[in-house]
């Protein structure tokens, strides 16, 4: 079985780790010769030829070459289907997709340029203005009016969302097989700084409607593989979908501590294999290592608390995901306490500087 993965970042790397236990020839296409997944997978030079040679093609990230993905779709090899990738290419398309499925989101409007965005945001009082393309980890989004300078002068369409007072953020990671079987990992509660995930823990509680919204999303075009859906719980009780990630996802990295992670089940699903229901630890937490080189980590102290995963990226920069730490515990309270200790060990006085956006960016 030959798999071609479009994108060679840490998600492809972790997929490759899990593929080592399955009879999969793991091939990666990424223009960046230093991409982490090349430490494990075989590098494809010509992506279109690699599509022809593969049995299945998948992607680890949204910002991949759409034409290669479209070619794989034409050959009947792309999983999940192309529609989900195209939706993620634009925050505006993603919001329209949710509306078409009657899935509640933060109230939003399309603005034709920055001046209209300002008028709409002023009408909302307090708003979040987002550049539609290329947005992840808090990039390209600005709180109005405090960060209005960030999008001033932008000439294309913008997404303007009403600012919602949020009680908590949680996510559901699920996997859907070709036969329609859907498995949900336990919900995770997530903690962000300036739009980037810093740590999370599982399990937490999620209302029944959240599961229903995920079912609607994956059934729309018969999704195959692992998917993550992020939610807001507003202080007024509303459950709102924030975004869909049609791939393996950072909020599910803790599943590496089970015997069937999100990465393994993604591979099983795209090859038409049976989804595994994993044995789950009582509680687990995950802490992202952001903006730090390996040499700066207190490795011994971290390993006394959890398991360190390293992504082998060439350069450490603020906000860049360099690795993560998974913590298994007997209770959610213990997992959260250990996660806070890990945060202190990793960042110390540099928190939250290493996870804040550069001014105006």
PDB file of N, CA and C in Angstrom, residues 218-310:
ATOM      1  N   UNK A 218     -19.273  15.671   8.422  1.00  0.00           N
ATOM      2  CA  UNK A 218     -18.586  14.542   7.770  1.00  0.00           C
ATOM      3  C   UNK A 218     -19.478  13.818   6.774  1.00  0.00           C
ATOM      4  N   UNK A 219     -20.796  13.925   6.934  1.00  0.00           N
ATOM      5  CA  UNK A 219     -21.695  13.251   5.995  1.00  0.00           C
ATOM      6  C   UNK A 219     -21.940  14.069   4.732  1.00  0.00           C
ATOM      7  N   UNK A 220     -21.612  15.368   4.761  1.00  0.00           N
ATOM      8  CA  UNK A 220     -21.918  16.230   3.618  1.00  0.00           C
ATOM      9  C   UNK A 220     -21.315  15.687   2.326  1.00  0.00           C
ATOM     10  N   UNK A 221     -20.013  15.344   2.364  1.00  0.00           N
ATOM     11  CA  UNK A 221     -19.353  14.781   1.179  1.00  0.00           C
ATOM     12  C   UNK A 221     -18.708  13.428   1.493  1.00  0.00           C
ATOM     13  N   UNK A 222     -19.251  12.735   2.488  1.00  0.00           N
ATOM     14  CA  UNK A 222     -18.778  11.400   2.878  1.00  0.00           C
ATOM     15  C   UNK A 222     -17.282  11.427   3.184  1.00  0.00           C
ATOM     16  N   UNK A 223     -16.978  12.124   4.246  1.00  0.00           N
ATOM     17  CA  UNK A 223     -15.609  12.290   4.716  1.00  0.00           C
ATOM     18  C   UNK A 223     -14.972  10.925   4.993  1.00  0.00           C
ATOM     19  N   UNK A 224     -13.667  10.812   4.743  1.00  0.00           N
ATOM     20  CA  UNK A 224     -12.897   9.620   5.107  1.00  0.00           C
ATOM     21  C   UNK A 224     -11.599  10.085   5.761  1.00  0.00           C
ATOM     22  N   UNK A 225     -11.353   9.626   6.996  1.00  0.00           N
ATOM     23  CA  UNK A 225     -10.140   9.995   7.709  1.00  0.00           C
ATOM     24  C   UNK A 225     -10.448  10.672   9.028  1.00  0.00           C
ATOM     25  N   UNK A 226      -9.401  11.225   9.632  1.00  0.00           N
ATOM     26  CA  UNK A 226      -9.531  11.955  10.898  1.00  0.00           C
ATOM     27  C   UNK A 226      -9.908  13.393  10.614  1.00  0.00           C
ATOM     28  N   UNK A 227     -10.781  13.926  11.451  1.00  0.00           N
ATOM     29  CA  UNK A 227     -11.228  15.309  11.340  1.00  0.00           C
ATOM     30  C   UNK A 227     -11.302  15.903  12.743  1.00  0.00           C
ATOM     31  N   UNK A 228     -11.008  17.195  12.847  1.00  0.00           N
ATOM     32  CA  UNK A 228     -11.155  17.901  14.120  1.00  0.00           C
ATOM     33  C   UNK A 228     -12.095  19.085  13.921  1.00  0.00           C
ATOM     34  N   UNK A 229     -12.949  19.315  14.903  1.00  0.00           N
ATOM     35  CA  UNK A 229     -13.858  20.462  14.869  1.00  0.00           C
ATOM     36  C   UNK A 229     -13.690  21.208  16.183  1.00  0.00           C
ATOM     37  N   UNK A 230     -13.423  22.507  16.078  1.00  0.00           N
ATOM     38  CA  UNK A 230     -13.214  23.345  17.255  1.00  0.00           C
ATOM     39  C   UNK A 230     -14.475  24.147  17.547  1.00  0.00           C
ATOM     40  N   UNK A 231     -14.794  24.248  18.834  1.00  0.00           N
ATOM     41  CA  UNK A 231     -16.031  24.877  19.290  1.00  0.00           C
ATOM     42  C   UNK A 231     -15.746  25.989  20.296  1.00  0.00           C
ATOM     43  N   UNK A 232     -16.641  26.995  20.289  1.00  0.00           N
ATOM     44  CA  UNK A 232     -16.742  27.961  21.370  1.00  0.00           C
ATOM     45  C   UNK A 232     -17.981  27.632  22.197  1.00  0.00           C
ATOM     46  N   UNK A 233     -17.871  27.722  23.497  1.00  0.00           N
ATOM     47  CA  UNK A 233     -19.044  27.763  24.357  1.00  0.00           C
ATOM     48  C   UNK A 233     -19.141  29.177  24.901  1.00  0.00           C
ATOM     49  N   UNK A 234     -20.138  29.922  24.433  1.00  0.00           N
ATOM     50  CA  UNK A 234     -20.298  31.319  24.842  1.00  0.00           C
ATOM     51  C   UNK A 234     -20.834  31.397  26.274  1.00  0.00           C
ATOM     52  N   UNK A 235     -20.620  32.520  26.900  1.00  0.00           N
ATOM     53  CA  UNK A 235     -21.092  32.687  28.285  1.00  0.00           C
ATOM     54  C   UNK A 235     -22.605  32.671  28.378  1.00  0.00           C
ATOM     55  N   UNK A 236     -23.291  32.932  27.266  1.00  0.00           N
ATOM     56  CA  UNK A 236     -24.751  32.855  27.274  1.00  0.00           C
ATOM     57  C   UNK A 236     -25.249  31.443  26.974  1.00  0.00           C
ATOM     58  N   UNK A 237     -24.324  30.459  26.866  1.00  0.00           N
ATOM     59  CA  UNK A 237     -24.716  29.063  26.689  1.00  0.00           C
ATOM     60  C   UNK A 237     -24.705  28.561  25.263  1.00  0.00           C
ATOM     61  N   UNK A 238     -24.549  29.437  24.285  1.00  0.00           N
ATOM     62  CA  UNK A 238     -24.540  28.988  22.887  1.00  0.00           C
ATOM     63  C   UNK A 238     -23.314  28.122  22.602  1.00  0.00           C
ATOM     64  N   UNK A 239     -23.515  27.071  21.788  1.00  0.00           N
ATOM     65  CA  UNK A 239     -22.429  26.238  21.295  1.00  0.00           C
ATOM     66  C   UNK A 239     -22.212  26.603  19.832  1.00  0.00           C
ATOM     67  N   UNK A 240     -21.034  27.130  19.513  1.00  0.00           N
ATOM     68  CA  UNK A 240     -20.742  27.655  18.187  1.00  0.00           C
ATOM     69  C   UNK A 240     -19.540  26.925  17.600  1.00  0.00           C
ATOM     70  N   UNK A 241     -19.651  26.530  16.352  1.00  0.00           N
ATOM     71  CA  UNK A 241     -18.506  25.938  15.665  1.00  0.00           C
ATOM     72  C   UNK A 241     -17.567  27.057  15.227  1.00  0.00           C
ATOM     73  N   UNK A 242     -16.303  26.923  15.577  1.00  0.00           N
ATOM     74  CA  UNK A 242     -15.309  27.920  15.182  1.00  0.00           C
ATOM     75  C   UNK A 242     -14.656  27.534  13.859  1.00  0.00           C
ATOM     76  N   UNK A 243     -14.179  26.294  13.765  1.00  0.00           N
ATOM     77  CA  UNK A 243     -13.584  25.863  12.499  1.00  0.00           C
ATOM     78  C   UNK A 243     -13.510  24.354  12.424  1.00  0.00           C
ATOM     79  N   UNK A 244     -13.386  23.881  11.185  1.00  0.00           N
ATOM     80  CA  UNK A 244     -13.169  22.458  10.916  1.00  0.00           C
ATOM     81  C   UNK A 244     -11.740  22.303  10.409  1.00  0.00           C
ATOM     82  N   UNK A 245     -11.076  21.238  10.827  1.00  0.00           N
ATOM     83  CA  UNK A 245      -9.755  20.898  10.299  1.00  0.00           C
ATOM     84  C   UNK A 245      -9.875  19.520   9.663  1.00  0.00           C
ATOM     85  N   UNK A 246      -9.894  19.443   8.334  1.00  0.00           N
ATOM     86  CA  UNK A 246     -10.099  18.149   7.644  1.00  0.00           C
ATOM     87  C   UNK A 246      -8.814  17.325   7.571  1.00  0.00           C
ATOM     88  N   UNK A 247      -8.317  16.959   8.737  1.00  0.00           N
ATOM     89  CA  UNK A 247      -7.012  16.288   8.842  1.00  0.00           C
ATOM     90  C   UNK A 247      -6.770  15.962  10.306  1.00  0.00           C
ATOM     91  N   UNK A 248      -5.639  15.320  10.576  1.00  0.00           N
ATOM     92  CA  UNK A 248      -5.189  15.173  11.960  1.00  0.00           C
ATOM     93  C   UNK A 248      -4.875  16.564  12.517  1.00  0.00           C
ATOM     94  N   UNK A 249      -4.907  16.708  13.858  1.00  0.00           N
ATOM     95  CA  UNK A 249      -4.943  18.062  14.404  1.00  0.00           C
ATOM     96  C   UNK A 249      -4.221  18.156  15.742  1.00  0.00           C
ATOM     97  N   UNK A 250      -3.688  19.352  16.012  1.00  0.00           N
ATOM     98  CA  UNK A 250      -2.932  19.612  17.231  1.00  0.00           C
ATOM     99  C   UNK A 250      -3.719  19.286  18.505  1.00  0.00           C
ATOM    100  N   UNK A 251      -5.019  19.518  18.500  1.00  0.00           N
ATOM    101  CA  UNK A 251      -5.805  19.252  19.713  1.00  0.00           C
ATOM    102  C   UNK A 251      -5.966  17.764  19.988  1.00  0.00           C
ATOM    103  N   UNK A 252      -5.526  16.923  19.039  1.00  0.00           N
ATOM    104  CA  UNK A 252      -5.590  15.481  19.237  1.00  0.00           C
ATOM    105  C   UNK A 252      -4.235  14.817  19.407  1.00  0.00           C
ATOM    106  N   UNK A 253      -3.179  15.613  19.646  1.00  0.00           N
ATOM    107  CA  UNK A 253      -1.852  15.008  19.811  1.00  0.00           C
ATOM    108  C   UNK A 253      -1.778  14.084  21.024  1.00  0.00           C
ATOM    109  N   UNK A 254      -2.610  14.343  22.010  1.00  0.00           N
ATOM    110  CA  UNK A 254      -2.623  13.493  23.207  1.00  0.00           C
ATOM    111  C   UNK A 254      -3.014  12.054  22.876  1.00  0.00           C
ATOM    112  N   UNK A 255      -3.664  11.825  21.732  1.00  0.00           N
ATOM    113  CA  UNK A 255      -4.089  10.464  21.386  1.00  0.00           C
ATOM    114  C   UNK A 255      -2.901   9.549  21.109  1.00  0.00           C
ATOM    115  N   UNK A 256      -1.699  10.107  20.982  1.00  0.00           N
ATOM    116  CA  UNK A 256      -0.504   9.268  20.860  1.00  0.00           C
ATOM    117  C   UNK A 256      -0.293   8.418  22.113  1.00  0.00           C
ATOM    118  N   UNK A 257      -0.946   8.768  23.206  1.00  0.00           N
ATOM    119  CA  UNK A 257      -0.823   7.985  24.444  1.00  0.00           C
ATOM    120  C   UNK A 257      -1.869   6.871  24.522  1.00  0.00           C
ATOM    121  N   UNK A 258      -2.656   6.690  23.487  1.00  0.00           N
ATOM    122  CA  UNK A 258      -3.575   5.558  23.380  1.00  0.00           C
ATOM    123  C   UNK A 258      -2.942   4.490  22.502  1.00  0.00           C
ATOM    124  N   UNK A 259      -3.623   3.375  22.342  1.00  0.00           N
ATOM    125  CA  UNK A 259      -3.085   2.328  21.463  1.00  0.00           C
ATOM    126  C   UNK A 259      -3.640   2.431  20.046  1.00  0.00           C
ATOM    127  N   UNK A 260      -4.341   3.514  19.751  1.00  0.00           N
ATOM    128  CA  UNK A 260      -4.815   3.773  18.384  1.00  0.00           C
ATOM    129  C   UNK A 260      -5.026   5.279  18.252  1.00  0.00           C
ATOM    130  N   UNK A 261      -3.958   5.976  17.895  1.00  0.00           N
ATOM    131  CA  UNK A 261      -3.994   7.436  17.865  1.00  0.00           C
ATOM    132  C   UNK A 261      -4.806   7.953  16.682  1.00  0.00           C
ATOM    133  N   UNK A 262      -5.029   9.275  16.684  1.00  0.00           N
ATOM    134  CA  UNK A 262      -5.689   9.916  15.535  1.00  0.00           C
ATOM    135  C   UNK A 262      -4.898   9.672  14.255  1.00  0.00           C
ATOM    136  N   UNK A 263      -3.587   9.567  14.348  1.00  0.00           N
ATOM    137  CA  UNK A 263      -2.739   9.373  13.158  1.00  0.00           C
ATOM    138  C   UNK A 263      -2.909   7.960  12.601  1.00  0.00           C
ATOM    139  N   UNK A 264      -2.878   6.972  13.486  1.00  0.00           N
ATOM    140  CA  UNK A 264      -3.078   5.600  13.024  1.00  0.00           C
ATOM    141  C   UNK A 264      -4.463   5.426  12.435  1.00  0.00           C
ATOM    142  N   UNK A 265      -5.478   5.945  13.097  1.00  0.00           N
ATOM    143  CA  UNK A 265      -6.834   5.758  12.587  1.00  0.00           C
ATOM    144  C   UNK A 265      -7.076   6.515  11.289  1.00  0.00           C
ATOM    145  N   UNK A 266      -6.373   7.623  11.083  1.00  0.00           N
ATOM    146  CA  UNK A 266      -6.472   8.297   9.789  1.00  0.00           C
ATOM    147  C   UNK A 266      -5.943   7.381   8.687  1.00  0.00           C
ATOM    148  N   UNK A 267      -4.799   6.782   8.931  1.00  0.00           N
ATOM    149  CA  UNK A 267      -4.222   5.871   7.939  1.00  0.00           C
ATOM    150  C   UNK A 267      -5.128   4.679   7.688  1.00  0.00           C
ATOM    151  N   UNK A 268      -5.672   4.117   8.751  1.00  0.00           N
ATOM    152  CA  UNK A 268      -6.553   2.961   8.601  1.00  0.00           C
ATOM    153  C   UNK A 268      -7.791   3.340   7.767  1.00  0.00           C
ATOM    154  N   UNK A 269      -8.339   4.517   8.048  1.00  0.00           N
ATOM    155  CA  UNK A 269      -9.550   4.937   7.340  1.00  0.00           C
ATOM    156  C   UNK A 269      -9.299   5.156   5.856  1.00  0.00           C
ATOM    157  N   UNK A 270      -8.210   5.864   5.516  1.00  0.00           N
ATOM    158  CA  UNK A 270      -8.002   6.191   4.100  1.00  0.00           C
ATOM    159  C   UNK A 270      -7.658   4.962   3.278  1.00  0.00           C
ATOM    160  N   UNK A 271      -7.170   3.895   3.929  1.00  0.00           N
ATOM    161  CA  UNK A 271      -6.901   2.645   3.216  1.00  0.00           C
ATOM    162  C   UNK A 271      -8.054   1.649   3.330  1.00  0.00           C
ATOM    163  N   UNK A 272      -9.196   2.092   3.848  1.00  0.00           N
ATOM    164  CA  UNK A 272     -10.362   1.227   3.907  1.00  0.00           C
ATOM    165  C   UNK A 272     -10.290   0.159   4.977  1.00  0.00           C
ATOM    166  N   UNK A 273      -9.401   0.343   5.959  1.00  0.00           N
ATOM    167  CA  UNK A 273      -9.285  -0.621   7.042  1.00  0.00           C
ATOM    168  C   UNK A 273     -10.269  -0.279   8.165  1.00  0.00           C
ATOM    169  N   UNK A 274     -10.503  -1.224   9.023  1.00  0.00           N
ATOM    170  CA  UNK A 274     -11.420  -1.014  10.150  1.00  0.00           C
ATOM    171  C   UNK A 274     -10.830  -0.006  11.132  1.00  0.00           C
ATOM    172  N   UNK A 275     -11.661   0.933  11.585  1.00  0.00           N
ATOM    173  CA  UNK A 275     -11.240   1.895  12.605  1.00  0.00           C
ATOM    174  C   UNK A 275     -11.090   1.177  13.943  1.00  0.00           C
ATOM    175  N   UNK A 276     -10.022   1.478  14.648  1.00  0.00           N
ATOM    176  CA  UNK A 276      -9.804   0.873  15.964  1.00  0.00           C
ATOM    177  C   UNK A 276     -10.355   1.768  17.064  1.00  0.00           C
ATOM    178  N   UNK A 277     -11.050   1.173  18.011  1.00  0.00           N
ATOM    179  CA  UNK A 277     -11.483   1.867  19.225  1.00  0.00           C
ATOM    180  C   UNK A 277     -10.367   1.709  20.257  1.00  0.00           C
ATOM    181  N   UNK A 278      -9.683   2.801  20.607  1.00  0.00           N
ATOM    182  CA  UNK A 278      -8.501   2.660  21.457  1.00  0.00           C
ATOM    183  C   UNK A 278      -8.851   2.471  22.932  1.00  0.00           C
ATOM    184  N   UNK A 279      -7.886   1.906  23.647  1.00  0.00           N
ATOM    185  CA  UNK A 279      -7.932   1.932  25.110  1.00  0.00           C
ATOM    186  C   UNK A 279      -7.463   3.319  25.535  1.00  0.00           C
ATOM    187  N   UNK A 280      -8.206   3.957  26.426  1.00  0.00           N
ATOM    188  CA  UNK A 280      -7.955   5.353  26.768  1.00  0.00           C
ATOM    189  C   UNK A 280      -7.384   5.483  28.177  1.00  0.00           C
ATOM    190  N   UNK A 281      -6.423   6.378  28.379  1.00  0.00           N
ATOM    191  CA  UNK A 281      -5.952   6.646  29.736  1.00  0.00           C
ATOM    192  C   UNK A 281      -7.024   7.404  30.521  1.00  0.00           C
ATOM    193  N   UNK A 282      -6.963   7.387  31.864  1.00  0.00           N
ATOM    194  CA  UNK A 282      -7.969   8.106  32.659  1.00  0.00           C
ATOM    195  C   UNK A 282      -8.022   9.595  32.321  1.00  0.00           C
ATOM    196  N   UNK A 283      -6.859  10.202  32.132  1.00  0.00           N
ATOM    197  CA  UNK A 283      -6.782  11.627  31.787  1.00  0.00           C
ATOM    198  C   UNK A 283      -5.434  11.891  31.147  1.00  0.00           C
ATOM    199  N   UNK A 284      -5.393  12.902  30.309  1.00  0.00           N
ATOM    200  CA  UNK A 284      -4.151  13.234  29.604  1.00  0.00           C
ATOM    201  C   UNK A 284      -4.141  14.732  29.317  1.00  0.00           C
ATOM    202  N   UNK A 285      -2.957  15.306  29.261  1.00  0.00           N
ATOM    203  CA  UNK A 285      -2.790  16.700  28.872  1.00  0.00           C
ATOM    204  C   UNK A 285      -1.682  16.791  27.837  1.00  0.00           C
ATOM    205  N   UNK A 286      -1.718  17.860  27.048  1.00  0.00           N
ATOM    206  CA  UNK A 286      -0.702  18.101  26.024  1.00  0.00           C
ATOM    207  C   UNK A 286      -0.262  19.560  26.141  1.00  0.00           C
ATOM    208  N   UNK A 287       1.050  19.780  26.092  1.00  0.00           N
ATOM    209  CA  UNK A 287       1.612  21.131  26.122  1.00  0.00           C
ATOM    210  C   UNK A 287       2.459  21.324  24.873  1.00  0.00           C
ATOM    211  N   UNK A 288       2.179  22.359  24.108  1.00  0.00           N
ATOM    212  CA  UNK A 288       2.979  22.662  22.920  1.00  0.00           C
ATOM    213  C   UNK A 288       4.303  23.315  23.319  1.00  0.00           C
ATOM    214  N   UNK A 289       5.364  22.919  22.642  1.00  0.00           N
ATOM    215  CA  UNK A 289       6.668  23.575  22.776  1.00  0.00           C
ATOM    216  C   UNK A 289       6.773  24.563  21.619  1.00  0.00           C
ATOM    217  N   UNK A 290       6.734  25.839  21.929  1.00  0.00           N
ATOM    218  CA  UNK A 290       6.640  26.888  20.920  1.00  0.00           C
ATOM    219  C   UNK A 290       7.869  27.801  20.989  1.00  0.00           C
ATOM    220  N   UNK A 291       8.546  27.945  19.864  1.00  0.00           N
ATOM    221  CA  UNK A 291       9.589  28.950  19.741  1.00  0.00           C
ATOM    222  C   UNK A 291      10.892  28.646  20.445  1.00  0.00           C
ATOM    223  N   UNK A 292      11.123  27.409  20.868  1.00  0.00           N
ATOM    224  CA  UNK A 292      12.333  27.067  21.606  1.00  0.00           C
ATOM    225  C   UNK A 292      13.095  25.941  20.919  1.00  0.00           C
ATOM    226  N   UNK A 293      14.424  26.045  20.915  1.00  0.00           N
ATOM    227  CA  UNK A 293      15.256  24.969  20.392  1.00  0.00           C
ATOM    228  C   UNK A 293      15.364  23.859  21.431  1.00  0.00           C
ATOM    229  N   UNK A 294      15.724  22.677  20.976  1.00  0.00           N
ATOM    230  CA  UNK A 294      15.809  21.515  21.864  1.00  0.00           C
ATOM    231  C   UNK A 294      16.815  21.744  22.993  1.00  0.00           C
ATOM    232  N   UNK A 295      17.908  22.441  22.679  1.00  0.00           N
ATOM    233  CA  UNK A 295      18.969  22.653  23.663  1.00  0.00           C
ATOM    234  C   UNK A 295      18.490  23.492  24.851  1.00  0.00           C
ATOM    235  N   UNK A 296      17.437  24.251  24.668  1.00  0.00           N
ATOM    236  CA  UNK A 296      16.956  25.126  25.747  1.00  0.00           C
ATOM    237  C   UNK A 296      15.919  24.444  26.642  1.00  0.00           C
ATOM    238  N   UNK A 297      15.592  23.192  26.347  1.00  0.00           N
ATOM    239  CA  UNK A 297      14.590  22.498  27.150  1.00  0.00           C
ATOM    240  C   UNK A 297      15.224  21.831  28.368  1.00  0.00           C
ATOM    241  N   UNK A 298      14.555  21.887  29.522  1.00  0.00           N
ATOM    242  CA  UNK A 298      14.985  21.117  30.698  1.00  0.00           C
ATOM    243  C   UNK A 298      14.505  19.676  30.561  1.00  0.00           C
ATOM    244  N   UNK A 299      15.171  18.914  29.691  1.00  0.00           N
ATOM    245  CA  UNK A 299      14.644  17.637  29.233  1.00  0.00           C
ATOM    246  C   UNK A 299      14.387  16.660  30.378  1.00  0.00           C
ATOM    247  N   UNK A 300      15.328  16.553  31.291  1.00  0.00           N
ATOM    248  CA  UNK A 300      15.153  15.607  32.387  1.00  0.00           C
ATOM    249  C   UNK A 300      13.922  15.892  33.219  1.00  0.00           C
ATOM    250  N   UNK A 301      13.703  17.152  33.541  1.00  0.00           N
ATOM    251  CA  UNK A 301      12.530  17.523  34.345  1.00  0.00           C
ATOM    252  C   UNK A 301      11.236  17.306  33.569  1.00  0.00           C
ATOM    253  N   UNK A 302      11.268  17.580  32.262  1.00  0.00           N
ATOM    254  CA  UNK A 302      10.072  17.360  31.450  1.00  0.00           C
ATOM    255  C   UNK A 302       9.743  15.875  31.355  1.00  0.00           C
ATOM    256  N   UNK A 303      10.767  15.048  31.172  1.00  0.00           N
ATOM    257  CA  UNK A 303      10.529  13.616  31.040  1.00  0.00           C
ATOM    258  C   UNK A 303      10.066  12.985  32.346  1.00  0.00           C
ATOM    259  N   UNK A 304      10.319  13.643  33.455  1.00  0.00           N
ATOM    260  CA  UNK A 304       9.792  13.154  34.731  1.00  0.00           C
ATOM    261  C   UNK A 304       8.288  13.374  34.838  1.00  0.00           C
ATOM    262  N   UNK A 305       7.764  14.276  34.017  1.00  0.00           N
ATOM    263  CA  UNK A 305       6.334  14.599  34.060  1.00  0.00           C
ATOM    264  C   UNK A 305       5.559  13.997  32.894  1.00  0.00           C
ATOM    265  N   UNK A 306       6.214  13.790  31.764  1.00  0.00           N
ATOM    266  CA  UNK A 306       5.493  13.292  30.587  1.00  0.00           C
ATOM    267  C   UNK A 306       6.441  12.818  29.519  1.00  0.00           C
ATOM    268  N   UNK A 307       5.908  12.669  28.311  1.00  0.00           N
ATOM    269  CA  UNK A 307       6.673  12.180  27.173  1.00  0.00           C
ATOM    270  C   UNK A 307       6.875  13.324  26.189  1.00  0.00           C
ATOM    271  N   UNK A 308       8.140  13.547  25.797  1.00  0.00           N
ATOM    272  CA  UNK A 308       8.489  14.652  24.909  1.00  0.00           C
ATOM    273  C   UNK A 308       8.531  14.154  23.467  1.00  0.00           C
ATOM    274  N   UNK A 309       7.864  14.882  22.585  1.00  0.00           N
ATOM    275  CA  UNK A 309       7.893  14.608  21.144  1.00  0.00           C
ATOM    276  C   UNK A 309       8.550  15.800  20.454  1.00  0.00           C
ATOM    277  N   UNK A 310       9.501  15.528  19.562  1.00  0.00           N
ATOM    278  CA  UNK A 310      10.252  16.599  18.909  1.00  0.00           C
ATOM    279  C   UNK A 310      10.065  16.498  17.402  1.00  0.00           C
TER     280      UNK A 310
END
